[in-house]
């Protein structure tokens, strides 16, 4: 079952307009069950009510609500009396129900204002249950339904606010939901968590998408084919699977060109969609293909590795590697949604889980120390793919990434903190011809940054020891001897944080307080490298 956002409340509480605003803000579809009933009957609600009575109307309404909750729309606005029918009320279990609550007198005042405007336009329509003394009837409805509404409500929203404010309150509540993280910005999107999320992926697909190109990493081709079959259950929708090279080999210009060719052969249009299904290289390449085809089509990220779940798939950074360095050609192109399916972790060998933990622990060092505490307590048990603590770490790391990119999509300030450990890491990857795992390089880069900070008098002197302990607890490397400092130093100058030819590093004033520091002292750099096991 796909969880829906359901709006309930008395007449004129603003359910329909708020649902429309939500749909616009969240790029989601919505359904108003009263409007569906009118469309099916070809008559207005008052006429239907008179013809079949309230009991008959509630039975009809039950079927419409049932269809809406099992349909593709993410947001469902119910008629005011729908929750009073026990069978309809039972349908709401498992969904997030928002009760738009206002006093009956406030709603009566709003109704009178609307009636006056409608009378001038000669479009007045009397609500069946407000006939007669409307103010008194509103009070009676409030008294009769208040307990029902409050009992089934997941969240109560102040309906005496403006519609835009109610929509914002609902978005904020959704952001704190246990199975969802919202990434804010010009185009907000959801990161959903769970198991067997085929239904959630389908729900994240924009309604306008008629053709879907799924870019699959080799280990998850069967999952991609299942997803394609599920997505084509919608009438007039087509889906195709294209298999990419595995790992960093996918992030090359010839591969990108082959995706463009596939999009052209598939005759993809502006409203269509690319779904990268795989690790970080797949999500990077797929996102960049979407950003560049027809100057930008939608992308829906489905990461299947821990590294991609906590980092690459979130935030809209896309790109390919170039001859002079990693991720140097790319674009910022936020997805329409991200589905983190924990069952896909079952496809990973233990070493890949360990690698992904580097990016998760990075989030602990820069913003959420609780991640580090979990790692300390769990140790190697954190690498078990069915571990509840691992899921908590993933969720917390995504919250950190989402909070940062919500404030700074284009890496003009705050987002640079997410590069903690990456200056040396990218140099190691380049020196090793991209055969050295990214997460392991990040772990080494974090240790290097901790030593550099201590040498420069930035942060606690015992920070390197703490960093090493936390990383080693989960099996991550803390030293490196594959290349010399002489070989690595020039490669660090390809880092995106370099300004005016000067290296800039993310360092910690303390755990949870990062800062960006320009560093020109070669002696400090070389000594930090030596303390990390790197020969001169």
Short mmCIF file of C-alpha atoms in Angstrom, two decimals:
data_model
loop_
_atom_site.label_atom_id
_atom_site.label_comp_id
_atom_site.label_asym_id
_atom_site.label_seq_id
_atom_site.Cartn_x
_atom_site.Cartn_y
_atom_site.Cartn_z
CA UNK A 1 0.00 0.00 0.00
CA UNK A 2 1.24 3.46 -0.90
CA UNK A 3 0.76 5.99 1.90
CA UNK A 4 -1.42 8.94 0.89
CA UNK A 5 -1.80 12.46 2.24
CA UNK A 6 -5.50 12.65 3.16
CA UNK A 7 -7.26 15.92 4.03
CA UNK A 8 -10.40 15.91 6.16
CA UNK A 9 -12.46 18.65 7.80
CA UNK A 10 -15.78 20.46 7.85
CA UNK A 11 -17.21 22.23 4.79
CA UNK A 12 -15.27 25.40 3.82
CA UNK A 13 -12.21 24.34 5.88
CA UNK A 14 -10.14 24.66 2.72
CA UNK A 15 -9.46 21.02 1.87
CA UNK A 16 -9.71 21.30 -1.91
CA UNK A 17 -7.70 24.50 -2.33
CA UNK A 18 -5.05 23.34 0.12
CA UNK A 19 -4.80 20.01 -1.72
CA UNK A 20 -4.27 21.89 -4.97
CA UNK A 21 -1.52 24.03 -3.43
CA UNK A 22 0.14 20.93 -1.98
CA UNK A 23 0.03 19.19 -5.33
CA UNK A 24 1.63 22.20 -6.98
CA UNK A 25 4.37 22.53 -4.35
CA UNK A 26 5.15 18.82 -4.21
CA UNK A 27 4.73 18.12 -7.92
CA UNK A 28 2.18 15.45 -7.07
CA UNK A 29 -1.27 14.47 -8.34
CA UNK A 30 -4.36 15.04 -6.22
CA UNK A 31 -7.98 13.94 -6.11
CA UNK A 32 -11.07 15.62 -4.65
CA UNK A 33 -13.59 12.82 -3.99
CA UNK A 34 -16.59 15.19 -4.18
CA UNK A 35 -15.49 16.27 -7.66
CA UNK A 36 -15.04 12.63 -8.71
CA UNK A 37 -18.58 11.83 -7.55
CA UNK A 38 -19.98 14.74 -9.56
CA UNK A 39 -18.02 13.67 -12.62
CA UNK A 40 -19.28 10.08 -12.40
CA UNK A 41 -22.92 11.11 -11.97
CA UNK A 42 -22.84 14.18 -14.14
CA UNK A 43 -24.73 16.00 -11.38
CA UNK A 44 -23.87 18.27 -8.46
CA UNK A 45 -23.62 16.90 -4.91
CA UNK A 46 -26.92 18.52 -3.69
CA UNK A 47 -28.88 16.78 -6.49
CA UNK A 48 -27.26 13.39 -5.79
CA UNK A 49 -27.91 13.84 -2.07
CA UNK A 50 -31.60 14.54 -2.66
CA UNK A 51 -32.04 11.62 -5.06
CA UNK A 52 -30.40 8.81 -3.09
CA UNK A 53 -30.35 10.19 0.46
CA UNK A 54 -27.40 10.46 2.84
CA UNK A 55 -27.07 6.68 3.39
CA UNK A 56 -26.96 6.02 -0.34
CA UNK A 57 -24.54 8.87 -0.84
CA UNK A 58 -22.15 7.52 1.84
CA UNK A 59 -22.09 4.10 0.15
CA UNK A 60 -21.30 5.73 -3.19
CA UNK A 61 -18.69 7.91 -1.54
CA UNK A 62 -17.06 4.85 0.08
CA UNK A 63 -16.32 3.32 -3.32
CA UNK A 64 -14.92 6.60 -4.67
CA UNK A 65 -12.65 7.01 -1.63
CA UNK A 66 -11.50 3.39 -1.96
CA UNK A 67 -10.59 3.96 -5.59
CA UNK A 68 -8.78 7.20 -4.78
CA UNK A 69 -6.68 5.61 -2.02
CA UNK A 70 -5.59 2.79 -4.32
CA UNK A 71 -5.03 5.08 -7.32
CA UNK A 72 -1.98 7.05 -8.48
CA UNK A 73 -2.77 10.40 -6.81
CA UNK A 74 -0.60 11.17 -3.77
CA UNK A 75 -3.04 13.66 -2.20
CA UNK A 76 -6.71 12.90 -1.51
CA UNK A 77 -9.23 15.50 -0.31
CA UNK A 78 -12.37 13.97 1.25
CA UNK A 79 -15.86 15.35 1.57
CA UNK A 80 -16.59 16.60 5.06
CA UNK A 81 -18.89 13.72 6.00
CA UNK A 82 -16.80 10.89 4.50
CA UNK A 83 -15.05 9.93 7.78
CA UNK A 84 -18.42 9.58 9.56
CA UNK A 85 -19.15 6.40 7.57
CA UNK A 86 -17.38 3.53 9.43
CA UNK A 87 -16.39 1.62 6.29
CA UNK A 88 -14.83 4.75 4.76
CA UNK A 89 -13.12 5.55 8.05
CA UNK A 90 -11.50 2.10 8.06
CA UNK A 91 -9.99 2.75 4.63
CA UNK A 92 -7.83 5.52 6.11
CA UNK A 93 -5.69 3.16 8.21
CA UNK A 94 -2.06 3.38 7.14
CA UNK A 95 -2.42 6.80 5.49
CA UNK A 96 -1.46 10.19 6.92
CA UNK A 97 -4.68 12.03 7.74
CA UNK A 98 -4.57 15.81 8.16
CA UNK A 99 -7.56 17.34 9.96
CA UNK A 100 -8.04 20.96 8.88
CA UNK A 101 -9.60 22.29 12.06
CA UNK A 102 -11.36 25.62 12.55
CA UNK A 103 -14.12 26.88 14.83
CA UNK A 104 -17.69 26.57 13.46
CA UNK A 105 -18.21 30.33 13.67
CA UNK A 106 -15.06 31.01 11.66
CA UNK A 107 -16.21 28.52 9.01
CA UNK A 108 -19.69 30.05 8.98
CA UNK A 109 -18.23 33.50 8.39
CA UNK A 110 -16.15 32.14 5.53
CA UNK A 111 -19.19 30.36 4.08
CA UNK A 112 -21.27 33.56 4.21
CA UNK A 113 -18.53 35.50 2.41
CA UNK A 114 -18.40 32.85 -0.30
CA UNK A 115 -22.18 32.78 -0.61
CA UNK A 116 -22.28 36.53 -1.13
CA UNK A 117 -19.67 36.30 -3.87
CA UNK A 118 -21.49 33.37 -5.50
CA UNK A 119 -24.81 35.22 -5.37
CA UNK A 120 -23.30 38.10 -7.33
CA UNK A 121 -22.07 35.65 -9.93
CA UNK A 122 -25.35 33.70 -9.75
CA UNK A 123 -23.45 30.48 -8.95
CA UNK A 124 -24.70 29.98 -5.39
CA UNK A 125 -25.04 26.35 -4.31
CA UNK A 126 -26.45 25.29 -0.93
CA UNK A 127 -24.55 22.47 0.74
CA UNK A 128 -27.04 19.70 1.65
CA UNK A 129 -26.15 19.52 5.34
CA UNK A 130 -26.07 23.31 5.76
CA UNK A 131 -29.59 23.97 4.50
CA UNK A 132 -31.71 26.20 6.74
CA UNK A 133 -29.88 28.03 9.53
CA UNK A 134 -26.37 27.47 8.16
CA UNK A 135 -24.57 28.83 11.22
CA UNK A 136 -26.48 26.58 13.61
CA UNK A 137 -26.05 23.58 11.29
CA UNK A 138 -22.28 24.23 11.15
CA UNK A 139 -22.12 24.18 14.94
CA UNK A 140 -24.05 20.91 15.01
CA UNK A 141 -21.75 19.36 12.41
CA UNK A 142 -18.72 20.51 14.39
CA UNK A 143 -20.05 18.99 17.62
CA UNK A 144 -21.04 15.77 15.88
CA UNK A 145 -17.83 15.21 13.92
CA UNK A 146 -15.08 16.75 16.04
CA UNK A 147 -14.34 13.58 18.02
CA UNK A 148 -14.32 11.43 14.87
CA UNK A 149 -11.96 13.80 13.07
CA UNK A 150 -9.58 14.06 16.02
CA UNK A 151 -9.53 10.30 16.61
CA UNK A 152 -8.44 9.44 13.08
CA UNK A 153 -6.21 12.47 12.47
CA UNK A 154 -2.48 11.90 12.24
CA UNK A 155 -1.89 15.66 12.38
CA UNK A 156 -4.22 18.59 13.16
CA UNK A 157 -3.73 21.68 10.99
CA UNK A 158 -5.00 25.15 11.94
CA UNK A 159 -7.55 25.86 9.21
CA UNK A 160 -7.99 29.47 10.29
CA UNK A 161 -4.69 30.19 8.58
CA UNK A 162 -4.29 31.10 4.92
CA UNK A 163 -4.29 28.20 2.47
CA UNK A 164 -0.60 28.71 1.63
CA UNK A 165 0.26 28.53 5.34
CA UNK A 166 -1.75 25.33 5.79
CA UNK A 167 0.04 23.76 2.83
CA UNK A 168 3.39 24.78 4.32
CA UNK A 169 2.43 23.23 7.68
CA UNK A 170 1.53 19.96 5.96
CA UNK A 171 4.83 19.93 4.06
CA UNK A 172 6.68 20.50 7.35
CA UNK A 173 4.77 17.62 8.96
CA UNK A 174 5.58 15.36 6.01
CA UNK A 175 9.24 16.25 6.41
CA UNK A 176 9.24 14.80 9.92
CA UNK A 177 7.41 11.61 8.94
CA UNK A 178 9.39 8.48 9.77
CA UNK A 179 9.37 7.07 6.24
CA UNK A 180 9.95 10.30 4.33
CA UNK A 181 12.49 13.11 4.16
CA UNK A 182 11.68 16.23 2.15
CA UNK A 183 14.35 18.12 0.24
CA UNK A 184 13.22 21.72 -0.03
CA UNK A 185 14.00 24.31 -2.70
CA UNK A 186 12.43 25.67 -5.85
CA UNK A 187 11.13 22.16 -6.62
CA UNK A 188 10.75 20.17 -3.37
CA UNK A 189 10.92 16.39 -3.60
CA UNK A 190 10.52 13.37 -1.35
CA UNK A 191 13.03 10.76 -0.30
CA UNK A 192 10.97 7.72 0.68
CA UNK A 193 12.27 4.78 2.71
CA UNK A 194 11.01 1.23 3.06
CA UNK A 195 11.05 -2.24 1.57
CA UNK A 196 9.80 -3.45 -1.82
CA UNK A 197 9.04 0.10 -2.92
CA UNK A 198 7.80 -0.60 -6.45
CA UNK A 199 4.51 1.07 -5.53
CA UNK A 200 6.28 4.09 -4.07
CA UNK A 201 8.46 4.43 -7.17
CA UNK A 202 5.34 4.36 -9.35
CA UNK A 203 3.79 7.00 -7.11
CA UNK A 204 6.83 9.26 -7.56
CA UNK A 205 6.60 9.09 -11.36
CA UNK A 206 5.10 12.36 -12.69
CA UNK A 207 1.74 11.85 -14.36
CA UNK A 208 2.97 13.44 -17.58
CA UNK A 209 5.69 10.80 -18.13
CA UNK A 210 4.69 8.51 -20.99
CA UNK A 211 8.12 7.03 -21.69
CA UNK A 212 10.53 5.90 -18.98
CA UNK A 213 14.14 4.93 -19.60
CA UNK A 214 15.54 2.84 -16.73
CA UNK A 215 19.34 2.89 -16.54
CA UNK A 216 20.44 -0.20 -14.64
CA UNK A 217 23.75 -1.20 -13.09
CA UNK A 218 24.61 -4.84 -13.98
CA UNK A 219 23.95 -6.30 -10.48
CA UNK A 220 20.33 -5.06 -10.47
CA UNK A 221 19.15 -5.73 -14.03
CA UNK A 222 16.46 -8.14 -12.83
CA UNK A 223 15.12 -5.47 -10.45
CA UNK A 224 15.06 -2.99 -13.33
CA UNK A 225 13.06 -5.38 -15.49
CA UNK A 226 10.55 -5.95 -12.68
CA UNK A 227 10.24 -2.19 -12.20
CA UNK A 228 9.68 -1.66 -15.92
CA UNK A 229 6.90 -4.22 -15.90
CA UNK A 230 5.26 -2.57 -12.90
CA UNK A 231 5.47 0.92 -14.39
CA UNK A 232 3.90 -0.12 -17.70
CA UNK A 233 0.75 -1.27 -15.93
CA UNK A 234 -0.40 2.33 -16.44
CA UNK A 235 -2.19 2.67 -19.76
CA UNK A 236 -0.22 4.26 -22.63
CA UNK A 237 3.06 4.25 -20.66
CA UNK A 238 6.21 2.62 -22.02
CA UNK A 239 9.37 1.66 -20.16
CA UNK A 240 12.70 0.37 -21.42
CA UNK A 241 15.77 -0.91 -19.58
CA UNK A 242 19.30 0.03 -20.62
CA UNK A 243 22.23 -1.68 -18.88
CA UNK A 244 25.22 0.54 -18.06
CA UNK A 245 28.81 -0.48 -17.30
CA UNK A 246 29.39 -1.22 -13.63
CA UNK A 247 30.95 1.27 -11.24
CA UNK A 248 32.98 4.30 -12.25
CA UNK A 249 33.25 2.97 -15.82
CA UNK A 250 29.70 4.27 -16.32
CA UNK A 251 30.76 7.89 -15.77
CA UNK A 252 32.46 8.35 -19.13
CA UNK A 253 31.50 10.47 -22.14
CA UNK A 254 30.98 7.48 -24.50
CA UNK A 255 28.50 5.97 -22.04
CA UNK A 256 26.65 9.28 -21.73
CA UNK A 257 26.55 9.49 -25.52
CA UNK A 258 25.04 6.01 -25.71
CA UNK A 259 22.28 7.07 -23.30
CA UNK A 260 21.52 10.08 -25.51
CA UNK A 261 21.30 7.71 -28.46
CA UNK A 262 18.91 5.46 -26.54
CA UNK A 263 16.75 8.45 -25.57
CA UNK A 264 16.61 9.54 -29.22
CA UNK A 265 15.71 6.03 -30.43
CA UNK A 266 13.02 5.85 -27.74
CA UNK A 267 11.73 9.24 -28.93
CA UNK A 268 11.73 10.65 -25.43
CA UNK A 269 10.08 14.06 -25.00
CA UNK A 270 10.30 16.86 -22.44
CA UNK A 271 7.67 15.27 -20.20
CA UNK A 272 9.36 11.87 -20.05
CA UNK A 273 11.54 10.37 -17.34
CA UNK A 274 14.89 8.68 -16.68
CA UNK A 275 15.21 6.35 -13.69
CA UNK A 276 18.79 5.44 -12.71
CA UNK A 277 18.76 2.19 -10.72
CA UNK A 278 22.09 1.34 -9.14
CA UNK A 279 25.01 2.81 -7.23
CA UNK A 280 26.48 6.28 -7.16
CA UNK A 281 28.06 6.07 -10.61
CA UNK A 282 24.70 5.08 -12.10
CA UNK A 283 22.82 7.88 -10.35
CA UNK A 284 25.49 10.44 -11.32
CA UNK A 285 25.50 9.41 -14.99
CA UNK A 286 21.72 9.02 -15.16
CA UNK A 287 21.11 12.38 -13.58
CA UNK A 288 23.48 14.08 -16.02
CA UNK A 289 21.82 12.34 -18.98
CA UNK A 290 18.46 13.68 -17.78
CA UNK A 291 19.90 17.16 -17.22
CA UNK A 292 21.23 17.36 -20.77
CA UNK A 293 18.65 15.52 -22.90
CA UNK A 294 16.35 18.14 -24.48
CA UNK A 295 18.02 20.61 -22.09
CA UNK A 296 16.52 18.80 -19.13
CA UNK A 297 13.94 16.08 -18.48
CA UNK A 298 12.87 14.59 -15.16
CA UNK A 299 14.98 12.08 -13.26
CA UNK A 300 13.79 9.79 -10.45
CA UNK A 301 16.66 8.27 -8.48
CA UNK A 302 16.50 4.69 -7.14
CA UNK A 303 19.84 4.07 -5.37
CA UNK A 304 20.70 0.44 -4.60
CA UNK A 305 24.00 0.87 -2.76
CA UNK A 306 24.57 2.39 0.65
CA UNK A 307 26.93 4.96 -0.85
CA UNK A 308 24.29 6.13 -3.33
CA UNK A 309 21.50 6.12 -0.74
CA UNK A 310 23.25 8.47 1.69
CA UNK A 311 25.04 10.66 -0.83
CA UNK A 312 25.02 10.42 -4.62
CA UNK A 313 21.26 10.14 -5.21
CA UNK A 314 20.37 13.07 -2.94
CA UNK A 315 20.85 16.72 -3.81
CA UNK A 316 20.85 16.93 -7.59
CA UNK A 317 24.60 16.77 -8.27
CA UNK A 318 25.13 14.89 -11.53
CA UNK A 319 28.10 14.37 -13.77
CA UNK A 320 30.85 12.33 -15.37
CA UNK A 321 34.60 12.07 -14.82
CA UNK A 322 37.09 13.80 -17.07
CA UNK A 323 40.71 13.17 -17.96
CA UNK A 324 41.89 15.72 -15.39
CA UNK A 325 39.73 14.67 -12.46
CA UNK A 326 36.55 13.25 -10.98
CA UNK A 327 33.09 14.81 -11.45
CA UNK A 328 34.48 17.79 -13.35
CA UNK A 329 31.76 17.78 -16.03
CA UNK A 330 28.21 17.88 -14.75
CA UNK A 331 25.15 19.86 -13.74
CA UNK A 332 22.91 20.53 -10.77
CA UNK A 333 19.67 18.74 -11.65
CA UNK A 334 17.46 17.81 -8.67
CA UNK A 335 15.32 14.68 -9.06
CA UNK A 336 11.54 14.52 -8.83
CA UNK A 337 11.96 11.99 -6.05
CA UNK A 338 14.24 9.36 -4.50
CA UNK A 339 13.24 5.86 -3.39
CA UNK A 340 15.52 4.22 -0.80
CA UNK A 341 14.55 0.54 -0.87
CA UNK A 342 16.30 -1.28 1.96
CA UNK A 343 15.76 -4.66 0.31
CA UNK A 344 18.25 -3.71 -2.42
CA UNK A 345 21.00 -3.73 0.21
CA UNK A 346 20.72 -7.52 0.05
CA UNK A 347 22.51 -7.33 -3.32
CA UNK A 348 25.65 -5.84 -1.72
CA UNK A 349 28.77 -7.67 -0.51
CA UNK A 350 29.91 -6.63 2.96
CA UNK A 351 32.82 -4.57 1.61
CA UNK A 352 30.38 -2.34 -0.29
CA UNK A 353 28.40 -1.72 2.89
CA UNK A 354 31.60 -0.76 4.70
CA UNK A 355 32.51 1.59 1.86
CA UNK A 356 29.12 3.32 2.02
CA UNK A 357 29.45 3.88 5.75
CA UNK A 358 32.24 6.38 5.08
CA UNK A 359 29.78 8.88 3.59
CA UNK A 360 27.30 8.19 6.38
CA UNK A 361 29.89 8.78 9.11
CA UNK A 362 30.99 11.93 7.28
CA UNK A 363 27.47 13.26 7.94
CA UNK A 364 28.02 12.43 11.61
CA UNK A 365 31.28 14.36 11.75
CA UNK A 366 29.88 17.50 10.10
CA UNK A 367 26.35 17.68 11.55
CA UNK A 368 24.85 14.70 13.44
CA UNK A 369 27.16 13.22 16.12
CA UNK A 370 24.49 10.62 16.98
CA UNK A 371 25.54 8.77 13.82
CA UNK A 372 29.04 8.43 15.30
CA UNK A 373 27.63 7.22 18.61
CA UNK A 374 25.62 4.53 16.83
CA UNK A 375 28.77 3.46 14.97
CA UNK A 376 30.72 3.30 18.22
CA UNK A 377 28.08 1.16 19.91
CA UNK A 378 27.31 -1.12 16.97
CA UNK A 379 30.82 -1.57 15.59
CA UNK A 380 31.06 -4.23 12.90
CA UNK A 381 27.40 -5.19 13.48
CA UNK A 382 26.53 -2.01 11.60
CA UNK A 383 27.60 -3.72 8.37
CA UNK A 384 24.74 -6.26 8.57
CA UNK A 385 22.30 -5.26 5.82
CA UNK A 386 19.28 -6.21 7.95
CA UNK A 387 20.46 -4.17 10.96
CA UNK A 388 17.89 -1.67 12.31
CA UNK A 389 20.81 0.50 13.41
CA UNK A 390 22.11 0.60 9.83
CA UNK A 391 18.70 1.80 8.66
CA UNK A 392 18.72 4.48 11.33
CA UNK A 393 22.17 5.63 10.18
CA UNK A 394 20.98 5.78 6.57
CA UNK A 395 17.91 7.80 7.53
CA UNK A 396 19.95 10.22 9.66
CA UNK A 397 22.59 10.68 6.96
CA UNK A 398 19.89 11.47 4.39
CA UNK A 399 18.38 13.99 6.80
CA UNK A 400 21.77 15.72 7.03
CA UNK A 401 22.24 15.76 3.26
CA UNK A 402 18.67 16.98 2.70
CA UNK A 403 19.00 19.78 5.24
CA UNK A 404 22.24 21.02 3.71
CA UNK A 405 21.18 20.96 0.04
CA UNK A 406 17.80 22.48 0.93
CA UNK A 407 19.71 25.57 2.04
CA UNK A 408 22.43 25.52 -0.62
CA UNK A 409 21.67 23.61 -3.81
CA UNK A 410 24.47 25.13 -5.90
CA UNK A 411 27.35 24.65 -3.43
CA UNK A 412 27.88 28.36 -2.90
CA UNK A 413 28.59 27.96 0.81
CA UNK A 414 27.09 25.48 3.26
CA UNK A 415 27.08 22.56 0.81
CA UNK A 416 30.88 22.62 0.65
CA UNK A 417 30.84 20.98 4.09
CA UNK A 418 29.61 17.79 2.43
CA UNK A 419 33.06 17.61 0.82
CA UNK A 420 34.69 16.82 4.16
CA UNK A 421 37.50 14.38 3.36
CA UNK A 422 36.95 14.62 -0.39
CA UNK A 423 39.91 16.79 -1.43
CA UNK A 424 42.43 14.02 -0.80
CA UNK A 425 39.87 11.31 -1.61
CA UNK A 426 39.36 12.51 -5.18
CA UNK A 427 43.12 12.81 -5.65
CA UNK A 428 43.59 9.19 -4.54
CA UNK A 429 40.83 8.03 -6.90
CA UNK A 430 42.38 9.89 -9.82
CA UNK A 431 45.88 8.60 -9.02
CA UNK A 432 44.51 5.05 -8.85
CA UNK A 433 42.75 5.48 -12.22
CA UNK A 434 39.36 5.34 -10.42
CA UNK A 435 39.94 1.74 -9.33
CA UNK A 436 40.12 2.72 -5.65
CA UNK A 437 36.66 2.64 -3.98
CA UNK A 438 35.25 6.11 -3.34
CA UNK A 439 34.09 5.42 0.22
CA UNK A 440 37.46 4.07 1.30
CA UNK A 441 39.16 7.12 -0.21
CA UNK A 442 36.77 9.39 1.71
CA UNK A 443 37.60 7.63 4.99
CA UNK A 444 41.33 8.22 4.37
CA UNK A 445 40.59 11.82 3.39
CA UNK A 446 38.70 12.36 6.64
CA UNK A 447 41.68 11.13 8.66
CA UNK A 448 44.00 13.40 6.65
CA UNK A 449 41.70 16.39 7.28
CA UNK A 450 41.61 15.64 11.03
CA UNK A 451 45.43 15.59 11.20
CA UNK A 452 45.64 18.77 9.10
CA UNK A 453 43.23 20.58 11.40
CA UNK A 454 45.20 19.55 14.49
CA UNK A 455 48.47 20.72 12.90
CA UNK A 456 46.91 24.10 12.04
CA UNK A 457 45.44 24.52 15.52
CA UNK A 458 41.86 24.13 14.29
CA UNK A 459 39.69 21.88 16.42
CA UNK A 460 40.50 19.55 19.33
CA UNK A 461 44.01 18.09 19.40
CA UNK A 462 42.58 14.61 20.04
CA UNK A 463 40.21 14.78 17.05
CA UNK A 464 42.43 12.52 14.87
CA UNK A 465 42.26 9.78 17.50
CA UNK A 466 38.47 10.04 17.71
CA UNK A 467 38.12 10.02 13.92
CA UNK A 468 40.34 6.94 13.58
CA UNK A 469 38.42 5.09 16.32
CA UNK A 470 35.02 5.76 14.75
CA UNK A 471 36.14 4.76 11.25
CA UNK A 472 38.01 1.64 12.34
CA UNK A 473 35.01 0.55 14.44
CA UNK A 474 33.08 -0.22 11.26
CA UNK A 475 36.03 -1.57 9.29
CA UNK A 476 37.06 1.52 7.30
CA UNK A 477 40.72 2.20 6.47
CA UNK A 478 42.55 5.04 8.21
CA UNK A 479 45.92 4.95 6.40
CA UNK A 480 47.02 4.85 2.78
CA UNK A 481 50.35 4.02 1.11
CA UNK A 482 49.44 3.42 -2.53
CA UNK A 483 50.81 6.72 -3.84
CA UNK A 484 53.24 9.33 -2.54
CA UNK A 485 52.39 12.84 -1.43
CA UNK A 486 54.41 14.14 -4.38
CA UNK A 487 52.06 12.24 -6.71
CA UNK A 488 48.87 13.24 -4.89
CA UNK A 489 49.46 16.95 -4.21
CA UNK A 490 49.09 18.21 -7.80
CA UNK A 491 45.92 16.15 -8.20
CA UNK A 492 44.36 17.91 -5.21
CA UNK A 493 44.47 21.15 -7.18
CA UNK A 494 41.75 19.79 -9.48
CA UNK A 495 39.41 19.98 -6.46
CA UNK A 496 36.31 22.13 -7.01
CA UNK A 497 36.97 24.10 -3.80
CA UNK A 498 40.26 25.54 -5.09
CA UNK A 499 40.12 29.35 -5.34
CA UNK A 500 42.83 31.51 -6.86
CA UNK A 501 45.14 28.51 -7.13
CA UNK A 502 44.94 27.88 -3.36
CA UNK A 503 43.77 24.64 -1.78
CA UNK A 504 40.75 24.90 0.55
CA UNK A 505 39.85 22.14 3.01
CA UNK A 506 36.77 21.37 5.08
CA UNK A 507 38.06 21.05 8.66
CA UNK A 508 36.30 20.60 12.00
CA UNK A 509 36.37 23.21 14.75
CA UNK A 510 34.72 20.42 16.70
CA UNK A 511 32.52 17.49 15.76
CA UNK A 512 29.38 18.96 14.21
CA UNK A 513 31.04 22.34 13.43
CA UNK A 514 32.79 22.32 10.04
CA UNK A 515 34.56 25.25 8.45
CA UNK A 516 36.35 25.82 5.13
CA UNK A 517 39.99 26.85 5.48
CA UNK A 518 42.47 27.92 2.75
CA UNK A 519 45.78 26.09 3.20
CA UNK A 520 49.04 27.04 1.52
CA UNK A 521 51.46 25.58 4.08
CA UNK A 522 53.10 22.69 2.26
CA UNK A 523 54.82 21.51 5.45
CA UNK A 524 51.46 21.05 7.21
CA UNK A 525 50.01 19.22 4.22
CA UNK A 526 53.01 16.90 4.00
CA UNK A 527 52.99 16.18 7.73
CA UNK A 528 49.25 15.44 7.70
CA UNK A 529 49.90 13.06 4.80
CA UNK A 530 52.73 11.36 6.73
CA UNK A 531 50.45 10.87 9.76
CA UNK A 532 47.94 9.23 7.38
CA UNK A 533 50.60 6.77 6.16
CA UNK A 534 51.46 8.57 2.91
CA UNK A 535 55.14 8.70 2.03
CA UNK A 536 56.70 11.99 0.82
#
